[in-house]
Coordinates of C-alpha atoms in Angstrom, one line a residue:
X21 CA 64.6 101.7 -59.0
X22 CA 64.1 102.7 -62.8
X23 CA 60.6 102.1 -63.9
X24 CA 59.8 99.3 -66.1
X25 CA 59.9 100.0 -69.9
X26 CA 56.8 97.3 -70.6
X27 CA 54.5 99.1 -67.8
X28 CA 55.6 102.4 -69.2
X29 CA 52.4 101.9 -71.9
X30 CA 49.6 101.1 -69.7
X31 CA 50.8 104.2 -67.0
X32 CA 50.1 106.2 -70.0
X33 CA 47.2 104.9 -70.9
X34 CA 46.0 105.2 -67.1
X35 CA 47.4 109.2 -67.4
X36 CA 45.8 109.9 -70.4
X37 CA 42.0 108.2 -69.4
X38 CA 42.4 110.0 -66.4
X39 CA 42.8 113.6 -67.6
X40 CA 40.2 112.6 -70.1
X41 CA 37.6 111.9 -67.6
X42 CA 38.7 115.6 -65.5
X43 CA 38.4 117.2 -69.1
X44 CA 34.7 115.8 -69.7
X45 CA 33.5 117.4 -66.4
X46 CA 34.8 120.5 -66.9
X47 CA 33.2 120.7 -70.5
X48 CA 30.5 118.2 -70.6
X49 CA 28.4 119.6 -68.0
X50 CA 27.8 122.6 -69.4
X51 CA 25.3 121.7 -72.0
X52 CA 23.1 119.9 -69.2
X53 CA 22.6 123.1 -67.1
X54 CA 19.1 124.3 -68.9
X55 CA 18.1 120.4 -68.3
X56 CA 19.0 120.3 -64.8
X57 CA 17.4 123.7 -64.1
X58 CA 14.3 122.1 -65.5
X59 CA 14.3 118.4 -64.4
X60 CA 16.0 119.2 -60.7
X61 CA 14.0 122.4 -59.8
X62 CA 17.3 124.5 -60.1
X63 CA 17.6 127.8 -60.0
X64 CA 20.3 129.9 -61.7
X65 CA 22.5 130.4 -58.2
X66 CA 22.4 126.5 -58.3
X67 CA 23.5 126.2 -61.8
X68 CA 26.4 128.5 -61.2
X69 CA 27.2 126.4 -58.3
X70 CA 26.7 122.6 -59.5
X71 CA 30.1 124.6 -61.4
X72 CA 31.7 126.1 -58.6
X73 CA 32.1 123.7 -56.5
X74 CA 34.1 121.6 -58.6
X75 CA 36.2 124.0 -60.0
X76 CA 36.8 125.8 -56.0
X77 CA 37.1 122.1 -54.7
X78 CA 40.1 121.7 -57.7
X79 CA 41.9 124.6 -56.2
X80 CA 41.3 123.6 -52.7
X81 CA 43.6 120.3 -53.3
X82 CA 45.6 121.6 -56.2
X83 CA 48.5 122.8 -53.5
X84 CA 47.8 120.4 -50.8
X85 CA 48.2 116.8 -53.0
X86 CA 51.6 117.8 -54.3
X87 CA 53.1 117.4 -50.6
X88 CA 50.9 114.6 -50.1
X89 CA 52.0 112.5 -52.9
X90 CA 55.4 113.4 -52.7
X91 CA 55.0 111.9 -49.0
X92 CA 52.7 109.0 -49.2
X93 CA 53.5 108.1 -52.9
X94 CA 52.2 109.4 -56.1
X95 CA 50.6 106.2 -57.4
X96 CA 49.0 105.7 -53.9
X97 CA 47.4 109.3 -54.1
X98 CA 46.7 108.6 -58.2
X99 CA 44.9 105.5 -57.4
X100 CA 42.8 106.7 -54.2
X101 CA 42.0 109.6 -56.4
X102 CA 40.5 107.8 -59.3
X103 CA 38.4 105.6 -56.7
X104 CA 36.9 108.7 -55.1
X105 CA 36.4 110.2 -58.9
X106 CA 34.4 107.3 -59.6
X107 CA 32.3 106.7 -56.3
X108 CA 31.8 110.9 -56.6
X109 CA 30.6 110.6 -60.1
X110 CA 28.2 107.8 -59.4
X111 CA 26.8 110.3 -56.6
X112 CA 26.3 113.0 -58.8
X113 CA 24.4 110.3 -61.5
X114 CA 21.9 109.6 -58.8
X115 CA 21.1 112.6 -57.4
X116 CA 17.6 113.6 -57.3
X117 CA 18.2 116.7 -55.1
X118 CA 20.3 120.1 -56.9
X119 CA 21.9 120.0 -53.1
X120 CA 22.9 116.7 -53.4
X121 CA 24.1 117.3 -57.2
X122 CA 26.6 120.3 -55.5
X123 CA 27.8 118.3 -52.7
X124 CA 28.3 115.2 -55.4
X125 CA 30.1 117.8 -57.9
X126 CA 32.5 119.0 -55.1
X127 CA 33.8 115.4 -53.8
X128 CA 34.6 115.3 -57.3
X129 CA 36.4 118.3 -57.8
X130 CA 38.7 117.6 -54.9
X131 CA 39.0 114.2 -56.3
X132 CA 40.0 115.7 -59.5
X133 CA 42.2 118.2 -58.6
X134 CA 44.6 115.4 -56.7
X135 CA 44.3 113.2 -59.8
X136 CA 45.5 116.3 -62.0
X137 CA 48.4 117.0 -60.0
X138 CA 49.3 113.2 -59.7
X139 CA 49.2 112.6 -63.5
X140 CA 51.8 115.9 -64.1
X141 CA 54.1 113.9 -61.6
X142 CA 53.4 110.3 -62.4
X143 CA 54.8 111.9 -66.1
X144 CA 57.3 113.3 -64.6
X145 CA 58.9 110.4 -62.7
X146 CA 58.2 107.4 -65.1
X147 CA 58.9 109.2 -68.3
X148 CA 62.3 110.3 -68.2
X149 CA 64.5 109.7 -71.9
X150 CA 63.9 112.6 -73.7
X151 CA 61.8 111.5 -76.3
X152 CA 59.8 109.1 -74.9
X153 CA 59.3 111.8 -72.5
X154 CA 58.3 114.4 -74.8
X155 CA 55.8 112.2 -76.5
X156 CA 54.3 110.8 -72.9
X157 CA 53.2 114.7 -72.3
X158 CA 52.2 114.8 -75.9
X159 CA 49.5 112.3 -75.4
X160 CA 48.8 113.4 -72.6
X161 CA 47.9 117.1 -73.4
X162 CA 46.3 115.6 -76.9
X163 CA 43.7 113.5 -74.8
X164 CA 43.3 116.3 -71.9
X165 CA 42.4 118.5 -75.3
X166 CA 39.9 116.0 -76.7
X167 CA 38.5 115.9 -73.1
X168 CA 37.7 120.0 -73.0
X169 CA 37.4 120.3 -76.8
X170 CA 34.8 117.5 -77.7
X171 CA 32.9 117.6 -73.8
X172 CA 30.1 119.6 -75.6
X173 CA 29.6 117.4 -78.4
X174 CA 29.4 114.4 -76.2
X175 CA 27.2 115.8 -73.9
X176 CA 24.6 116.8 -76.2
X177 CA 24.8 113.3 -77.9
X178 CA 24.3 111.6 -74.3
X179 CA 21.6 113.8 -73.4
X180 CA 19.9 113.5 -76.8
X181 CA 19.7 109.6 -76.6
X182 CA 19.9 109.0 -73.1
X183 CA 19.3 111.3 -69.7
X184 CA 21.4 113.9 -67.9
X185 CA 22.4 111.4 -65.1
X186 CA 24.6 109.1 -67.9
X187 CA 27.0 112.5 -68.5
X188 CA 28.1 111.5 -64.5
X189 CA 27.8 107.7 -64.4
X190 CA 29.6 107.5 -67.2
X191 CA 32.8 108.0 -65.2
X192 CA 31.6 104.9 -62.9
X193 CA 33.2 102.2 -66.0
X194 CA 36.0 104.7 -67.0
X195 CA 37.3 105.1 -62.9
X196 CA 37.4 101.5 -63.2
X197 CA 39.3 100.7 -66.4
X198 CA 41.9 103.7 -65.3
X199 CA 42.0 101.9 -61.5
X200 CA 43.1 98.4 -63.1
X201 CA 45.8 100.3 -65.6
X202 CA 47.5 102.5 -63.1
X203 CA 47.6 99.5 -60.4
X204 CA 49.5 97.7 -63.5
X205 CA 51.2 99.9 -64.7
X206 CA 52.6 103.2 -62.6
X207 CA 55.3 102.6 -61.1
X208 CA 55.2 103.7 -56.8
X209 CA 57.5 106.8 -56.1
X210 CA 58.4 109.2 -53.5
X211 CA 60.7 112.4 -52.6
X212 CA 63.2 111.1 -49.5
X213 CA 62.6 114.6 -48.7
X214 CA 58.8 115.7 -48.9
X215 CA 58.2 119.9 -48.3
X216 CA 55.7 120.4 -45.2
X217 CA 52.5 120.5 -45.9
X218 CA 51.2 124.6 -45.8
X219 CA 48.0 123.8 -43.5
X220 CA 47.3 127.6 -42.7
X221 CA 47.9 129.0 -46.4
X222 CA 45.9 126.3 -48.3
X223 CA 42.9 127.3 -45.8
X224 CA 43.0 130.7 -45.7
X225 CA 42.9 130.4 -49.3
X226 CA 39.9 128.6 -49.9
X227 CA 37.9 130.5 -47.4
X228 CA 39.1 133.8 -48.9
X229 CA 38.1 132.4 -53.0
X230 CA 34.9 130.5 -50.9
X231 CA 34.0 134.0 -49.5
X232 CA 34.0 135.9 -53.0
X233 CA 32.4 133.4 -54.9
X234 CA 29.9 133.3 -52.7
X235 CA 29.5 137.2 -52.7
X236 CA 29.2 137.0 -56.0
X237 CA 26.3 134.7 -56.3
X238 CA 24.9 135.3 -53.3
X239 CA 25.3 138.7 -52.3
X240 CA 22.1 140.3 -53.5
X241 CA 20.3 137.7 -51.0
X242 CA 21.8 138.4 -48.2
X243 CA 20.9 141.2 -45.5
X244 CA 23.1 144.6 -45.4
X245 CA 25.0 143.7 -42.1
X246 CA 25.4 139.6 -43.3
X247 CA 26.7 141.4 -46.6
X248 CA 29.5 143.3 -44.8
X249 CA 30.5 140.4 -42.2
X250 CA 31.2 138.2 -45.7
X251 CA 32.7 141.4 -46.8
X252 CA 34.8 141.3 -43.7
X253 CA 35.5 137.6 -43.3
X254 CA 36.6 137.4 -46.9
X255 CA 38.7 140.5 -46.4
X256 CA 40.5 138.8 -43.3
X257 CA 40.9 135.7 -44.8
X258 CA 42.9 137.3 -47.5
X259 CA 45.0 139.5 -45.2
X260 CA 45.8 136.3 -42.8
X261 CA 46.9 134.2 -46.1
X262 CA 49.6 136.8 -47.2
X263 CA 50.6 137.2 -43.8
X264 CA 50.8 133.5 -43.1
X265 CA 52.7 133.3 -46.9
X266 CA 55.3 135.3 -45.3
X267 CA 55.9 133.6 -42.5
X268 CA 55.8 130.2 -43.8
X269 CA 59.1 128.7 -44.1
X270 CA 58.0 126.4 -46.9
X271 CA 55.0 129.2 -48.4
X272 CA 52.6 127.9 -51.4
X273 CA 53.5 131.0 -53.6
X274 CA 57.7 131.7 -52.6
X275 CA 58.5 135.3 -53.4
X276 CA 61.3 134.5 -55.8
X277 CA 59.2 132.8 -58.5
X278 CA 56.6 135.8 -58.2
X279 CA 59.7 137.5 -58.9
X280 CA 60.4 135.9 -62.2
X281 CA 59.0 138.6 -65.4
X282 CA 58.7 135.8 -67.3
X283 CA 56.7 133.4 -65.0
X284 CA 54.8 135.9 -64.2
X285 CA 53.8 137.5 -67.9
X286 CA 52.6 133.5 -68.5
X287 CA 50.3 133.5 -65.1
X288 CA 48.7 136.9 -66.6
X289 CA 48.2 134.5 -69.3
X290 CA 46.7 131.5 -67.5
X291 CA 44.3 133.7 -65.6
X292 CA 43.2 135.8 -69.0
X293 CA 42.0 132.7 -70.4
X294 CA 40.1 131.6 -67.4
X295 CA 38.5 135.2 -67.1
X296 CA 36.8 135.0 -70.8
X297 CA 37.4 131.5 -72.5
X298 CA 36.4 128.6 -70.0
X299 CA 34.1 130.4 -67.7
X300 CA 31.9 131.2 -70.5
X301 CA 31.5 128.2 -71.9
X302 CA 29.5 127.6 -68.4
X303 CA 26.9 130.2 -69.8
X304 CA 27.2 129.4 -73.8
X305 CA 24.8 126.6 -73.8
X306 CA 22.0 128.6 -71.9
X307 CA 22.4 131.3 -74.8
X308 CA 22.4 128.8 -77.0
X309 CA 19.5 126.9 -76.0
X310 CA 17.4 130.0 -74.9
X311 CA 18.4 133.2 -77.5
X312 CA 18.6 130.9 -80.5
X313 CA 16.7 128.0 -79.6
X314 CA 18.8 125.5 -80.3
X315 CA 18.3 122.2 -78.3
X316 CA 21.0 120.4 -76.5
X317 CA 22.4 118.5 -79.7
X318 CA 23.0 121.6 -82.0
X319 CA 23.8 123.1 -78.4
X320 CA 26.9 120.9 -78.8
X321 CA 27.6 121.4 -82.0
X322 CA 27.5 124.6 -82.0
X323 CA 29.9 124.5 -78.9
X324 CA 32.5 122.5 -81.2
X325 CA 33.2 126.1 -83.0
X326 CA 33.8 127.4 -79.8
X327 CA 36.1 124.6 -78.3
X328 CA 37.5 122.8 -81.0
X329 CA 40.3 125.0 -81.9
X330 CA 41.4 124.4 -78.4
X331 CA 42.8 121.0 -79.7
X332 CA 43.5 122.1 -83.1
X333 CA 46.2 125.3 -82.8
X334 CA 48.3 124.5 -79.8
X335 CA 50.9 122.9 -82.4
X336 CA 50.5 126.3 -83.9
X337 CA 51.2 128.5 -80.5
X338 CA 54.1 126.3 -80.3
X339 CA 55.5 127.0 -82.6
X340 CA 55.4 130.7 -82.6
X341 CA 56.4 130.5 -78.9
X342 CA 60.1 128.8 -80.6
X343 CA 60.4 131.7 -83.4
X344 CA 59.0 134.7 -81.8
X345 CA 59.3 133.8 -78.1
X346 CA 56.3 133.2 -75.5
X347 CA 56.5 137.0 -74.2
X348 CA 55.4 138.2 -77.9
X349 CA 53.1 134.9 -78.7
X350 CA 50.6 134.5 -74.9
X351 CA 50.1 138.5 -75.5
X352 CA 48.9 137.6 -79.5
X353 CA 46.5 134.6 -78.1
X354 CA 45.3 136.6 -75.5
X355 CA 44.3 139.7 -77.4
X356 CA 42.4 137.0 -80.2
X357 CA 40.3 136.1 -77.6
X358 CA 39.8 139.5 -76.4
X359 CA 38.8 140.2 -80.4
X360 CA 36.4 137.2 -80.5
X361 CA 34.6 137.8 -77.5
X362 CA 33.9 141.7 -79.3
X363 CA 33.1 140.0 -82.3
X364 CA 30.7 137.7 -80.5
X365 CA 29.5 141.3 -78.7
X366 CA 28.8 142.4 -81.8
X367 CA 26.8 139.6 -83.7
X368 CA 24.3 139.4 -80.1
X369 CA 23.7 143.1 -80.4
X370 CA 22.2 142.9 -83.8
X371 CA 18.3 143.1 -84.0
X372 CA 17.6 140.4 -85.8
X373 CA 20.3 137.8 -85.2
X374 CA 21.3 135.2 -87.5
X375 CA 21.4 131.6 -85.7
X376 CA 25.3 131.2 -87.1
X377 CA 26.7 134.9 -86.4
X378 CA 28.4 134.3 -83.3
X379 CA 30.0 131.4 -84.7
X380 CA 33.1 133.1 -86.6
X381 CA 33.5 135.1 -83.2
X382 CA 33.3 132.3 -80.8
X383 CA 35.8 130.2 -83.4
X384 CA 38.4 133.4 -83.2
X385 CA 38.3 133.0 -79.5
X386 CA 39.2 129.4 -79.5
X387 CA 42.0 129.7 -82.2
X388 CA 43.3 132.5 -79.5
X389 CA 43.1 130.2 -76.5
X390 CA 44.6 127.2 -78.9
X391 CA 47.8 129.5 -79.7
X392 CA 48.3 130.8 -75.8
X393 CA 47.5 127.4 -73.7
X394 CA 50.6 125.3 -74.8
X395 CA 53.1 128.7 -74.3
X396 CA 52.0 129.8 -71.3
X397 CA 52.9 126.0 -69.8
X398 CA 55.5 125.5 -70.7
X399 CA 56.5 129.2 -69.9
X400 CA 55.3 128.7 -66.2
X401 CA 57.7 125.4 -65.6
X402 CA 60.7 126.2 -67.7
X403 CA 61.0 129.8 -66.3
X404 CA 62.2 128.3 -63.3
X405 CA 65.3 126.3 -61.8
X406 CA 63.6 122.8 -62.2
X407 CA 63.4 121.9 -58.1
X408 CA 60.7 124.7 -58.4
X409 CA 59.2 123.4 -61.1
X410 CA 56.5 121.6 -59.2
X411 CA 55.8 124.7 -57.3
X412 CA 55.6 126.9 -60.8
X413 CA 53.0 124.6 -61.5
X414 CA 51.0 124.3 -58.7
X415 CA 50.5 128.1 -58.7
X416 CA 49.9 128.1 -62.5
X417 CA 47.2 125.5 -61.8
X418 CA 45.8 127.7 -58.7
X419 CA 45.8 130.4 -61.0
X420 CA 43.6 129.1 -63.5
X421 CA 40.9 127.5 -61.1
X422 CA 40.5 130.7 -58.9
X423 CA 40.3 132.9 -62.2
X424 CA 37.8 130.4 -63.4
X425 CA 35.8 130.2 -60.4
X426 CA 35.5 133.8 -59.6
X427 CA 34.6 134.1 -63.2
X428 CA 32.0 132.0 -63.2
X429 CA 30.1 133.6 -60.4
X430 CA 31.2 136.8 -61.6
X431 CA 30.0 136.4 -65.2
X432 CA 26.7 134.8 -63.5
X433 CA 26.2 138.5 -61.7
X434 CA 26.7 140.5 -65.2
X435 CA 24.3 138.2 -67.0
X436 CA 21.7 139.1 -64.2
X437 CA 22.8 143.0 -64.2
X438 CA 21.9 143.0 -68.3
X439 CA 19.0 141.3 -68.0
X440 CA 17.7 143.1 -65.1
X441 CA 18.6 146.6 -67.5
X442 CA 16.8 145.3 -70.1
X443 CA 13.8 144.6 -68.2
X444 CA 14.0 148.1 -66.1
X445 CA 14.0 149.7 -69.7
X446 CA 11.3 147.9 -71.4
X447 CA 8.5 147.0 -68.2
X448 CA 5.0 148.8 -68.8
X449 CA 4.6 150.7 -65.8
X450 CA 7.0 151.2 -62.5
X451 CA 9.0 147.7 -61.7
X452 CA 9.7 146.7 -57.9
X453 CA 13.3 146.2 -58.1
X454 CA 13.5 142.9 -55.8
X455 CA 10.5 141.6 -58.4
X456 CA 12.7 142.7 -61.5
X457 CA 15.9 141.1 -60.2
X458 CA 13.7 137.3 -59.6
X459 CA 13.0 137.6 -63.3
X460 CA 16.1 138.3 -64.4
X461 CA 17.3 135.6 -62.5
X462 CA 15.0 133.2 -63.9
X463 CA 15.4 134.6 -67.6
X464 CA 19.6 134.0 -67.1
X465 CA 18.9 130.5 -66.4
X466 CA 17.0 130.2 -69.5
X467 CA 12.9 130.1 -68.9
X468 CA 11.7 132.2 -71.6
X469 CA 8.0 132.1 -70.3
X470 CA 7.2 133.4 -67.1
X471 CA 4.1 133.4 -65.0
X472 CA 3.6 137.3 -63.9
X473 CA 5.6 138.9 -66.2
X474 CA 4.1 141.6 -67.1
X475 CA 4.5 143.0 -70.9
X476 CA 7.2 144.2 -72.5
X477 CA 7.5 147.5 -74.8
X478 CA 9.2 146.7 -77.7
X479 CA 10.9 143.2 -76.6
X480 CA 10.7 140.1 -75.0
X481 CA 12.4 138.1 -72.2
X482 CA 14.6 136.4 -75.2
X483 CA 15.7 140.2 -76.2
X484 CA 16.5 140.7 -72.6
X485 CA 18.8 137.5 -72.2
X486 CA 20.2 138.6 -75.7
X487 CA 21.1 141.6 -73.5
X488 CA 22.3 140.2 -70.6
X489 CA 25.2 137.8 -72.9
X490 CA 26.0 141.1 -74.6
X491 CA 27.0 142.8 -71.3
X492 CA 29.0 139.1 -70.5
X493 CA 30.6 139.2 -73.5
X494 CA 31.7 142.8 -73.4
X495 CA 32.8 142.0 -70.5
X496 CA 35.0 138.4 -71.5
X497 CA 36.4 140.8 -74.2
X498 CA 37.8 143.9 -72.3
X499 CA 38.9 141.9 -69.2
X500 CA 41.4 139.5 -71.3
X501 CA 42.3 142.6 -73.8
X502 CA 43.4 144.3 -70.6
X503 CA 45.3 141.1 -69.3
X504 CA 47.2 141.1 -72.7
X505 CA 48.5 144.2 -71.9
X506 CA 49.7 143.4 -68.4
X507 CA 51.1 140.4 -69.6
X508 CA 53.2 142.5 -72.7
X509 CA 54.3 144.4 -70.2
X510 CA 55.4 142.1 -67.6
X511 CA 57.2 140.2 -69.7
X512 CA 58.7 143.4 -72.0
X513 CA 60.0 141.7 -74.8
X514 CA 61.9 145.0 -76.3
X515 CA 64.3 144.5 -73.3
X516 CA 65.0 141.2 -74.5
X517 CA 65.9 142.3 -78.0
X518 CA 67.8 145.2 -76.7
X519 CA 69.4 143.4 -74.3
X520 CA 70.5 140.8 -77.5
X521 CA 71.9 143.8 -79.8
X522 CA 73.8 145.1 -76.8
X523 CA 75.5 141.9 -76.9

C-alpha cells in the first residue's frame, strides 16, 4: 500500500522533531559539563562518560535496529524509540547522582540510535517521487543541522535562565509532540524478507569499543595485571568480531562494500571528522569556561563560531562534490579542519591570549566539516548497488559513533597528559607523580583553584589547562590532516581523470 499523500506532512514533521531532539543531546550537553562537575560532585572521568555512554550506546543499536525494524516494522520501532527517548530524558532531568546521570544518558543513547536509523528508513519508504523525496531529506538534514549547530547556544540560554536538569526534561514535551505525529502520520512498513539479526558481531563489537574506551579513561586507575586482562579482553573481543564477520553469512560489515575505493575514501572521511570536529566540542566549553573565563552563555556563543558553519556550508560542499567530484572535495574539508584545529593550536599557545583568537580558527574548522558532511553521505549510500544501501549506511553511522567515542576518551587522556607536563615543569620542588596526575585531572575538568596545590614557577593552573588544549588541539589537527591523506589516496582521483582521457 502507497502511503498517504495528506499524512506525508506530519511524518516529516515527526522525522524532523525527532533528529532535532538526537542533535540537541549530542551538542547541548556539552556546555553543562563544568556545571555538572560542580553541582553533581563529578569528576572529569565522569564528565567524559555522562558523553560516552550515549554516543557507545548509539553505536551499540545502530546495526541491530536496522534488522529489527525491517522485521517488526519501522514505525513500531520509531514510535517505541521516541517513548524510551522521552522516559530516558526525564531520568537524566532528575538525577541527583553522576551514576544515575550515566546510566540515564545511555538508555538514551540506545534510544537514539534506533530513532536515527528509523527516521533514514521511514524517509526512505514514505518519500518516494523524486522531488518530494529530495526535499523530505532536505528538511530533514536542515533540522538535524540546527539541532548540532545551535545545541550550544540553547544550552547556555537554558542554563543561564533556568537549571541544568531543563537541557534533559526538555525532551519530556518534545517525545510527546513527535509520539502523536508519527502515530498520525508514518505510514507502518516492513521487508517480506528481513536479513538475520548479527547477534555475535554486534556484541563483540561493543565489548571491544567498551573495552578501549574504558582503557582510555580508566586505565591509569587500574592495577598493572587488571590493565593487561582489559588489554587482553579488549584484544579478544576484536579478534572474535572479525572472525565471527567472516563467518557470518549475513556479516554487519560485507567484504565487498569494504572493497569499494570510493565508499571507503568517504568512511576515512566520516571518521576524520569525528576524530577532531565533534569530539572536541565535548571539551570546548571547559576551555571556554575555565582558560578564558567565559560563563555558560558567552560559552554558547562562542560555540556558535565553532558549529554554526556546520549548517551554513553543506550547500557549498555540495556543490563542489557535483563539479569537482566527492574524492577531490571530503579530502579539501578534511584538510580545513586539520588547518583550523593548527590555527586554534596556535592562538592557545600565545602568552597572553586574546579572549576572541581562537575564534577565526575554530570558525575554519566548521566551514571544513560544513563542506565534507553532506559529500561524504551521500558518497557512502550512492557508492553502492542500492539493496546495500542500508548496510553502507549502517557502517557509515558505526563509523562515526566509534570514532567519536574513542575520541572522546582519547582526547580526555591528552588533555590530562598536557596538563600533567605542564605541572611536572612548573611545581616548586619534586612532584609525586600519582599526586600530579589528581591535579591534572581536576584542572581538565575545569577547577582553577585547588586546595594543596602547591606553587607554580612562572604559571598557574589556567596556563597549565591552556597547555593541556594545546596538546588536544595539536592533536585534532594532525590526526584529521593525516586522514585527508588516506582518504586522497583511497579514493585516487587521478585514476579517475586518466581513466576519462583514456576514453
Amino acid at each position: 500500500m502507497s502511503p498517504s499523500p495528506s499524512s506525508n506532512p506530519l511524518a516529516l514533521a515527526a522525522v524532523c522533531l525527532a533528529a532535532l531532539m538526537f542533535g540537541l543531546e549530542i551538542s547541548s550537553v556539552p556546555v553543562i559539563l563544568p556545571a555538572l562537575e560542580s553541582r553533581l560532585q563529578g569528576d572529569f572521568k565522569d564528565l567524559q562518560w555522562i558523553m560516552n555512554a550515549y554516543t557507545i550506546a548509539c553505536t551499540v543499536v545502530l546495526m541491530a535496529t536496522g534488522a529489527l525494524a525491517d522485521r517488526f516494522g519501522r514505525k513500531r520501532v520509531f514510535v517505541l524509540s521516541i517513548l524510551a527517548f522521552g522516559l530516558a530524558s526525564l531520568l537524566c532531568g532528575l538525577a541527583q547522582d553522576v551514576n544515575l546521570l550515566i546510566a540515564g544518558r545511555a538508555l538514551q543513547g540506545l534510544a537514539g540510535g534506533a530513532m536515527l536509523i528509523t527516521q533514514v528508513a521511514i524517509l526512505s519508504q514514505q518519500f518516494r517521487q523524486g522531488r518530494e523525496r529530495s526535499r523530505a531529506f532536505a528538511a530533514w538534514g536542515m533540522v538535524f543541522g540546527i539541532g548540532l549547530g545551535f545545541g550550544p547556544i540553547i544550552g547556555g540560554v537554558i542554563l543561564a535562565l533556568s537549571s541544568w536538569p531543563w537541557i534533559f526534561l526538555v525532551h519530556g514535551p518534545l517525545a510527546l509532540l513527535t509520539l502523536g505525529l508519527a502515530l498520525g502520520g508514518v505510514e507502518e512498513s516492513r521487508q517480506a524478507r528481513a536479513g538475520k539479526l548479527d547477534g555475535a558481531g554486534i556484541v563483540l563489537l561493543s565489548l571491544a569499543v567498551f573495552g578501549l574506551a574504558f582503557l582510555l579513561t580508566q586505565g591509569s586507575s587500574l592495577s598493572r595485571p587488571g590493565a593487561m586482562l582489559m588489554v587482553l579482553a579488549t584484544l579478544a573481543c576484536c579478534a572474535a568480531f572479525v572472525r565471527a564477520e567472516r563467518r557470518s553469512p549475513q556479516p554487519m560489515f560485507e567484504r565487498e562494500v569494504l572493497r569499494n575505493r570510493r565508499f571507503c575514501g568517504a568512511l576515512l572521511g566520516s571518521m576524520g571528522m569525528n576524530f577532531s570536529f565533534w569530539p572536541f566540542m565535548i571539551y570546548l566549553p571547559i576551555y571556554f569556561h575555565s582558560a578564558l573565563g567565559y560563563d555558560s552563555l558567552h560559552s554558547g556563543l562562542a560555540l556558535l563560531a565553532y558549529t554554526l558553519p556546520t549548517l551554513v556550508f553543506p550547500p557549498v560542499g555540495e556543490r563542489l562534490a557535483l563539479r569537482f567530484e566527492p574524492g577531490r572535495v571530503i579530502p579539501l574539508g578534511l584538510s580545513c579542519i586539520g588547518l583550523g584545529f593548527v590555527a586554534m593550536y596556535g592562538a592557545s599557545q600565545w602568552a597572553a591570549v586574546n579572549d576572541l583568537a581562537i575564534l577565526p580558527g575554530a570558525l575554519l574548522a566548521g566551514i571544513g566539516l560544513g563542506i565534507t558532511n553532506t559529500p561524504v553521505t551521500n558518497t557512502t549510500t550512492g557508492s553502492v548497488p542500492a539493496e546495500r544501501a542500508g548496510m553502507a549506511s549502517g557502517i557509515d553511522m558505526s563509523a562515526r559513533m566509534i570514532s567519536l567515542a574513542l575520541n572522546i576518551a582519547l582526547m580526555g587522556l591528552i588533555l590530562v597528559a598536557g596538563v600533567g607536563a605542564y605541572l611536572q615543569r612548573h611545581l616548586s620542588g619534586v612532584p609525586d607523580a600519582g599526586q600530579v596526575h589528581l591535579w591534572a585531572e581536576q584542572i581538565a575538568a575545569g577547577q582553577g583553584a585547588l586546595e594543596g596545590l602547591p606553587w607554580l614557577a612562572g604559571g598557574s593552573a589556567q596556563a597549565a589547562l591552556a597547555h593541556g588544549f594545546g596538546w588536544v588541539m595539536l592533536y585534532g589537527g594532525l590526526s584529521v590532516c593525516g586522514l585527508a591523506l588516506f582518504s586522497v589516496l583511497t579514493f585516487a582521483p587521478w585514476r579517475r581523470a586518466r581513466l576519462g582521457s583514456v576514453s
